[in-house]
mmCIF file with all atom_site columns, C-alpha atoms and ligand atoms in Angstrom:
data_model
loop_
_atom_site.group_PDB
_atom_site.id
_atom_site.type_symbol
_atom_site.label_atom_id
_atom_site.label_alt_id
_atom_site.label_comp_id
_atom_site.label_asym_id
_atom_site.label_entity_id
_atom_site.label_seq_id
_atom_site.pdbx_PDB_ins_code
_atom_site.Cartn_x
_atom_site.Cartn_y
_atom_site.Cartn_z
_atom_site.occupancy
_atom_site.B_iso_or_equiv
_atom_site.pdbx_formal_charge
_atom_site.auth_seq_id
_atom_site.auth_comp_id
_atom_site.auth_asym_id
_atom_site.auth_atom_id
_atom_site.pdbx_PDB_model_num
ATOM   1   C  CA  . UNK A 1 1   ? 15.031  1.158   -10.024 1.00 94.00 ? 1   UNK A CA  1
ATOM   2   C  CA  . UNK A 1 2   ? 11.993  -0.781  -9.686  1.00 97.00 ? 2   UNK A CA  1
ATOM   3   C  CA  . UNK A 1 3   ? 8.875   -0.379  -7.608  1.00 97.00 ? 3   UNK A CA  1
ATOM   4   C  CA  . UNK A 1 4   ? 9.390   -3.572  -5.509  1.00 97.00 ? 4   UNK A CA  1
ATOM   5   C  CA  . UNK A 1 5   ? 12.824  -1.680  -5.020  1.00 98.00 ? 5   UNK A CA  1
ATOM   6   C  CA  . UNK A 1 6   ? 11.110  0.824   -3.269  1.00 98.00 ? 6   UNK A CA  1
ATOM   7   C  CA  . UNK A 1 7   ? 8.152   -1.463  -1.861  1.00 98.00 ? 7   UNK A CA  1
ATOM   8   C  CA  . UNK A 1 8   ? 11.640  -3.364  -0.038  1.00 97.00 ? 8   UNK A CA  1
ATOM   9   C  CA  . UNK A 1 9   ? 12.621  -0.521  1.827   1.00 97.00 ? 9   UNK A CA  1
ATOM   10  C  CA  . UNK A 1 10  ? 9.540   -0.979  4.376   1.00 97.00 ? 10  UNK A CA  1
ATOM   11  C  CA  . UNK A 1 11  ? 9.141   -3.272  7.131   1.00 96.00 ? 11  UNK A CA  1
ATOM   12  C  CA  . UNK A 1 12  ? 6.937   -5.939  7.174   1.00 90.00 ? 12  UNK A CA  1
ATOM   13  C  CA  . UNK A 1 13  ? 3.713   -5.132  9.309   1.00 84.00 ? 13  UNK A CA  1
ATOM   14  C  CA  . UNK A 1 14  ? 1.220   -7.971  10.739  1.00 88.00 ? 14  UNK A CA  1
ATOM   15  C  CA  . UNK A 1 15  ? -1.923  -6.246  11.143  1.00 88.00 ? 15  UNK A CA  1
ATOM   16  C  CA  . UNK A 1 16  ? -4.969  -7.933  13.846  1.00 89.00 ? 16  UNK A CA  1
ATOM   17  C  CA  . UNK A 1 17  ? -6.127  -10.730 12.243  1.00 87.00 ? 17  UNK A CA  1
ATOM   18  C  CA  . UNK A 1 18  ? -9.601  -9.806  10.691  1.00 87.00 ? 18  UNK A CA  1
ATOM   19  C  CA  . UNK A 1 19  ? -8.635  -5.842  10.970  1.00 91.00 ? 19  UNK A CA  1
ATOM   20  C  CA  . UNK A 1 20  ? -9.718  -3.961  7.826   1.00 89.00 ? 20  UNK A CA  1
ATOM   21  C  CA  . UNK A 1 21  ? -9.871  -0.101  9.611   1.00 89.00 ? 21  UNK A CA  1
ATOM   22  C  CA  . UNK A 1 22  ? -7.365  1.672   6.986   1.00 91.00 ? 22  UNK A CA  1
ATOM   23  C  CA  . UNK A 1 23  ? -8.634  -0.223  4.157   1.00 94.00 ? 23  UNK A CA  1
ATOM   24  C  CA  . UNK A 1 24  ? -12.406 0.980   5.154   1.00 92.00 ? 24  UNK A CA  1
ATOM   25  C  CA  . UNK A 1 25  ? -11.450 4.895   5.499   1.00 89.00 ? 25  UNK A CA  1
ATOM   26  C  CA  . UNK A 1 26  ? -9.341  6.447   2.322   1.00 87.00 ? 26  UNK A CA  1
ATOM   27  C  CA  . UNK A 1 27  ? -11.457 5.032   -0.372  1.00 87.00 ? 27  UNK A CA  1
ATOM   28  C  CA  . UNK A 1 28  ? -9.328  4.033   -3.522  1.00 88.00 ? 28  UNK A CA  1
ATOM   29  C  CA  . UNK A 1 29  ? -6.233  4.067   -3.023  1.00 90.00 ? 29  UNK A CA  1
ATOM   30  C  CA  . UNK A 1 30  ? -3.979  6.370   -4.941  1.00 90.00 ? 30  UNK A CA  1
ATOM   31  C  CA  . UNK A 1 31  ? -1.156  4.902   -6.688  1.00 92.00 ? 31  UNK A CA  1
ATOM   32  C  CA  . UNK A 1 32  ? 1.349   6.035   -9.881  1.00 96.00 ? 32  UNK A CA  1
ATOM   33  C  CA  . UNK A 1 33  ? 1.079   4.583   -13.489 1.00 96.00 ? 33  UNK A CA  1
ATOM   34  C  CA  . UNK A 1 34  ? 3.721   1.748   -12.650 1.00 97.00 ? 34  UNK A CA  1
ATOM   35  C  CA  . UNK A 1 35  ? 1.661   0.281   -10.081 1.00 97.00 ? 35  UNK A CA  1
ATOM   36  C  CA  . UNK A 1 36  ? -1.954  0.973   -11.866 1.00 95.00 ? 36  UNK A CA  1
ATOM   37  C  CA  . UNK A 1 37  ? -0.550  -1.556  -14.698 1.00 96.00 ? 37  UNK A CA  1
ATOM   38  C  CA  . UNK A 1 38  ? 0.614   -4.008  -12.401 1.00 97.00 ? 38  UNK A CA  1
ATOM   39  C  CA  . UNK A 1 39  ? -2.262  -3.976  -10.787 1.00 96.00 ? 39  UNK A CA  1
ATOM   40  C  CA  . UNK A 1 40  ? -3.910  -4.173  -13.683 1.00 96.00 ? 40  UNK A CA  1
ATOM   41  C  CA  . UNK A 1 41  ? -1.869  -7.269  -14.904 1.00 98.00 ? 41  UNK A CA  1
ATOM   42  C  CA  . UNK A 1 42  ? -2.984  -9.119  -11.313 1.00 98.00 ? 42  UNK A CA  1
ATOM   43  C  CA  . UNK A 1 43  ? -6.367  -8.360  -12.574 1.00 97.00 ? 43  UNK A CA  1
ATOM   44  C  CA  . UNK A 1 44  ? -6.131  -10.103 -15.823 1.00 97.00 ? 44  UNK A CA  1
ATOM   45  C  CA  . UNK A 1 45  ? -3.775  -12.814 -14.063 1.00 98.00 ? 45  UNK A CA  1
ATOM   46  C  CA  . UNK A 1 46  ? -6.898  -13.442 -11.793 1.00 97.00 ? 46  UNK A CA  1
ATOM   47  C  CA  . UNK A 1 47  ? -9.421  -13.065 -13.748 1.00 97.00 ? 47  UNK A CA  1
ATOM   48  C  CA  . UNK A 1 48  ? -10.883 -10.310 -11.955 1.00 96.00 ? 48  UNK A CA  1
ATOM   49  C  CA  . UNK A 1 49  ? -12.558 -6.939  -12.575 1.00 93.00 ? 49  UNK A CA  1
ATOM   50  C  CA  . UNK A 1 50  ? -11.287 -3.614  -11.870 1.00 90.00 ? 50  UNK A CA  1
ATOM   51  C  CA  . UNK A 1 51  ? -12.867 -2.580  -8.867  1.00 83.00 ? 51  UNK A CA  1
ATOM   52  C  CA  . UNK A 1 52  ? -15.564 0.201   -8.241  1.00 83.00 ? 52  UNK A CA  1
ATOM   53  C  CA  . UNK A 1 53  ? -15.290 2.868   -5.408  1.00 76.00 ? 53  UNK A CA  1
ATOM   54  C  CA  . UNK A 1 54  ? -17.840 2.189   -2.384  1.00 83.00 ? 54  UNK A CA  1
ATOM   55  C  CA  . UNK A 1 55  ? -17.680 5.317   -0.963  1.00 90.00 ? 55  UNK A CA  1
ATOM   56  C  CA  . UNK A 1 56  ? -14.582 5.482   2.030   1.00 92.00 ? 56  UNK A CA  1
ATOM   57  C  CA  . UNK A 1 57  ? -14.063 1.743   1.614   1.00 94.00 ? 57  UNK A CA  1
ATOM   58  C  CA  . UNK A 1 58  ? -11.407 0.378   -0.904  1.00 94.00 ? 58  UNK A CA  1
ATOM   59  C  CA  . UNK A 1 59  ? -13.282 -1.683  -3.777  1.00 94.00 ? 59  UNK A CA  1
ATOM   60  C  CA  . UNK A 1 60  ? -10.340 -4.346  -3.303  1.00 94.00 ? 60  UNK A CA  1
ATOM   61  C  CA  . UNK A 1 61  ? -11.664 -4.986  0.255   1.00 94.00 ? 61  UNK A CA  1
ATOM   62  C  CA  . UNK A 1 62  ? -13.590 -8.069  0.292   1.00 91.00 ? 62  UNK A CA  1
ATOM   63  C  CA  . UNK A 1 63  ? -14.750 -10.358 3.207   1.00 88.00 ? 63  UNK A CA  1
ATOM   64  C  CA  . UNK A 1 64  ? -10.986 -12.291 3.472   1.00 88.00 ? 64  UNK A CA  1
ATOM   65  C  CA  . UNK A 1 65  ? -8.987  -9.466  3.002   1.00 90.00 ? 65  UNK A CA  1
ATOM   66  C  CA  . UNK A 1 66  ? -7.453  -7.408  0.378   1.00 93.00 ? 66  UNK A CA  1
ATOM   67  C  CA  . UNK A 1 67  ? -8.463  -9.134  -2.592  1.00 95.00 ? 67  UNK A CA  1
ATOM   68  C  CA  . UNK A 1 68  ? -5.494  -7.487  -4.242  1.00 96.00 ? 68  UNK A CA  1
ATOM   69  C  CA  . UNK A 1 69  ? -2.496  -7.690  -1.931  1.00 95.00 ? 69  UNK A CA  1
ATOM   70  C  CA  . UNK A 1 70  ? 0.494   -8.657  -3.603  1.00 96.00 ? 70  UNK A CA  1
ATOM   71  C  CA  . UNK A 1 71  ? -0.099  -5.712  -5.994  1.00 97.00 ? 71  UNK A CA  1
ATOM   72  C  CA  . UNK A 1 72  ? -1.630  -3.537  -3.664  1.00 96.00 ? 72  UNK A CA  1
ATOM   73  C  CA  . UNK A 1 73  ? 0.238   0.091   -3.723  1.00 97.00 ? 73  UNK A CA  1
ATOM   74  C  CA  . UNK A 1 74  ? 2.877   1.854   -1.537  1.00 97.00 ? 74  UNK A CA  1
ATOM   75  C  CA  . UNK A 1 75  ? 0.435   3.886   0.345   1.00 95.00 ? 75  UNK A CA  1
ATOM   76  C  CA  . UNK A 1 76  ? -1.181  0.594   1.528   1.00 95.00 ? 76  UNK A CA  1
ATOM   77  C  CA  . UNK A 1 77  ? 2.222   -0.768  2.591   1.00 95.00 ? 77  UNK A CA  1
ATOM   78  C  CA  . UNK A 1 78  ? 3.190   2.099   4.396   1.00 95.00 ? 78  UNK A CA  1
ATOM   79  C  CA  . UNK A 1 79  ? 0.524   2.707   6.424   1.00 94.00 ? 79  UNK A CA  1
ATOM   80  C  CA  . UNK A 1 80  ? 1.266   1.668   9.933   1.00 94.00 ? 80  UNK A CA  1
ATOM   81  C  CA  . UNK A 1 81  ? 4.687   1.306   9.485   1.00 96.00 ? 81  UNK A CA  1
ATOM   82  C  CA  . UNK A 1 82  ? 5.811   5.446   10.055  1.00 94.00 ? 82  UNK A CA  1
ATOM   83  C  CA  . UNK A 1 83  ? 5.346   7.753   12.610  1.00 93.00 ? 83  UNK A CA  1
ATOM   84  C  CA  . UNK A 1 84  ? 2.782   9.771   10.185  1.00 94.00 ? 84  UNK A CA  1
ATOM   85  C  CA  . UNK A 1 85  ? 0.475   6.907   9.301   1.00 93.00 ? 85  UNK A CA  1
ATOM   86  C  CA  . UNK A 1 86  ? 0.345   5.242   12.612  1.00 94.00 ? 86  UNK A CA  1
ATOM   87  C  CA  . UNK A 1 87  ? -2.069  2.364   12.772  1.00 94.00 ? 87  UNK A CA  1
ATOM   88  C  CA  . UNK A 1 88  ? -5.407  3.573   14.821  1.00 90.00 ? 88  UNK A CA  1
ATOM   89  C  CA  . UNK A 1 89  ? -5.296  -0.272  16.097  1.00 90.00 ? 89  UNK A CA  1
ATOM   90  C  CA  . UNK A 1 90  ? -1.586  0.269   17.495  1.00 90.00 ? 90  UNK A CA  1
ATOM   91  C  CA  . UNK A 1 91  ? 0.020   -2.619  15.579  1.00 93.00 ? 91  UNK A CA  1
ATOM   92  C  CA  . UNK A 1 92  ? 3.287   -1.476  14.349  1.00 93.00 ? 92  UNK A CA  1
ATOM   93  C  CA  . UNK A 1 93  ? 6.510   -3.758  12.722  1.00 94.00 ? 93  UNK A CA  1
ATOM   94  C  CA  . UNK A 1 94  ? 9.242   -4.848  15.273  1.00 91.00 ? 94  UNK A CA  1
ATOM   95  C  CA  . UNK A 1 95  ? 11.150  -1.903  13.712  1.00 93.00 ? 95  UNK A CA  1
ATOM   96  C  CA  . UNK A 1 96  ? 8.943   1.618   13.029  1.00 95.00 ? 96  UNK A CA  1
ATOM   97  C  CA  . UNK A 1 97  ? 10.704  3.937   9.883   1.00 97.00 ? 97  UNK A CA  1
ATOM   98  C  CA  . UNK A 1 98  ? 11.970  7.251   10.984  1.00 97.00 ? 98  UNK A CA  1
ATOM   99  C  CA  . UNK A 1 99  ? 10.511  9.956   9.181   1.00 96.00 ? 99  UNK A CA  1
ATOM   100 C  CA  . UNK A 1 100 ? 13.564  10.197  7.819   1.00 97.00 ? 100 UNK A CA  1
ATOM   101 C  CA  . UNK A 1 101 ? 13.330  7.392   6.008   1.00 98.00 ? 101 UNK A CA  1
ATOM   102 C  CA  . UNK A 1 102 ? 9.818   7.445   5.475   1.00 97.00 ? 102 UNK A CA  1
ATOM   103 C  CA  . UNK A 1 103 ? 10.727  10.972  3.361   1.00 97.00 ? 103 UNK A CA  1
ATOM   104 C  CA  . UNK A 1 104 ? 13.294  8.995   1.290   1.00 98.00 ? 104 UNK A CA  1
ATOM   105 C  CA  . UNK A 1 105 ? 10.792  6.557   0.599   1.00 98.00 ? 105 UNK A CA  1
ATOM   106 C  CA  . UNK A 1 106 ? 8.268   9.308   -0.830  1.00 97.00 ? 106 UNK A CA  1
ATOM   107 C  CA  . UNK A 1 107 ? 11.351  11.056  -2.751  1.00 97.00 ? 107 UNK A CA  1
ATOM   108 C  CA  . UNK A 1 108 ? 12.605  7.702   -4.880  1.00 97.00 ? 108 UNK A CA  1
ATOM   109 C  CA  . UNK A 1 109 ? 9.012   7.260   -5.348  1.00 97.00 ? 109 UNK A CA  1
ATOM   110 C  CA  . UNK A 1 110 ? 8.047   10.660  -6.821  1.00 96.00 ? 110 UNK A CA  1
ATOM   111 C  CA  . UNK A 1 111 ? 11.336  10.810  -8.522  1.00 97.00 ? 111 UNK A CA  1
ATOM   112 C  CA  . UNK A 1 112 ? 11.554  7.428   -10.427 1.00 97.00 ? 112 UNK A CA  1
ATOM   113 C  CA  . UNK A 1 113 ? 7.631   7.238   -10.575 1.00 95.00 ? 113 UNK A CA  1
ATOM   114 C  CA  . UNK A 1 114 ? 5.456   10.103  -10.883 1.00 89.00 ? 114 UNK A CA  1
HETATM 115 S  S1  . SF4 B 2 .   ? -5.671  -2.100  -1.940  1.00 90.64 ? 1   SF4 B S1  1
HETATM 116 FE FE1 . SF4 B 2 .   ? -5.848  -3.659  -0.362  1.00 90.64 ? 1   SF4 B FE1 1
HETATM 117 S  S2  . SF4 B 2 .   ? -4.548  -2.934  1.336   1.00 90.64 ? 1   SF4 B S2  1
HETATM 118 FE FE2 . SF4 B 2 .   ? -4.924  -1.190  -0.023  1.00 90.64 ? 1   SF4 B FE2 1
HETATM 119 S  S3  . SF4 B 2 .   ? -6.737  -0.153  0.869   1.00 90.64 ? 1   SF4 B S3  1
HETATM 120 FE FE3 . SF4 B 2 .   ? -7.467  -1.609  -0.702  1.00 90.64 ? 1   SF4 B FE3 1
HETATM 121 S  S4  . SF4 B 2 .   ? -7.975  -3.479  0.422   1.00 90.64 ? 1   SF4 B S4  1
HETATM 122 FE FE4 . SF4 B 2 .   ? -6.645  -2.232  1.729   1.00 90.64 ? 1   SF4 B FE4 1
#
């Protein structure tokens, strides 16, 4: 199993246009050993520089966006899209998870990945 396996199993989610609230409130986001390398390898593909924590805001937020999105982790695809990380903003995907599903999602991850 990969990670994109995993990153497949949750809906697409269109936040406001300009919106950055999650990305401004968790600090760095955590992520497992698969995803620090590829986010690692986006680095180097981009030639760009880890970045550092500014306090509750993620150091990949910049003033477009996530600067790191296609390698961003689970937690940031997630949020919004289950009943226990609802978006403050109330965007949600056509189709929310059931926390059913959003528990199967956490158990391949810390199974094939932690
Ligand atoms: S990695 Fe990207 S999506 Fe995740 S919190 Fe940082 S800026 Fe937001």
């Amino acid at each position: 199993m990969d990670i994109e396996d995993i990153y497949n199993l949750i809906p697409d989610f269109m936040c406001t246009d300009g919106c950055h609230e999650c990305c401004q409130n968790f600090g760095v986001p955590s992520r497992t050993q698969v995803e620090d390398q590829r986010l690692e390898a986006f680095l180097r593909k981009n030639s760009m520089k880890p970045g550092k924590a500014k306090g509750t805001t993620c150091p990949y937020l910049d003033e477009k966006g996530c600067a790191i999105h296609p390698a961003r982790p689970l937690i940031c695809r997630l949020y919004g899209t289950s009943p226990n990380y609802r978006c403050k903003m109330k965007v949600a995907p056509v189709r929310l998870l059931h926390e059913d599903e959003e528990a199967d999602i956490f158990y391949l991850y810390q199974t094939h990945f932690f």
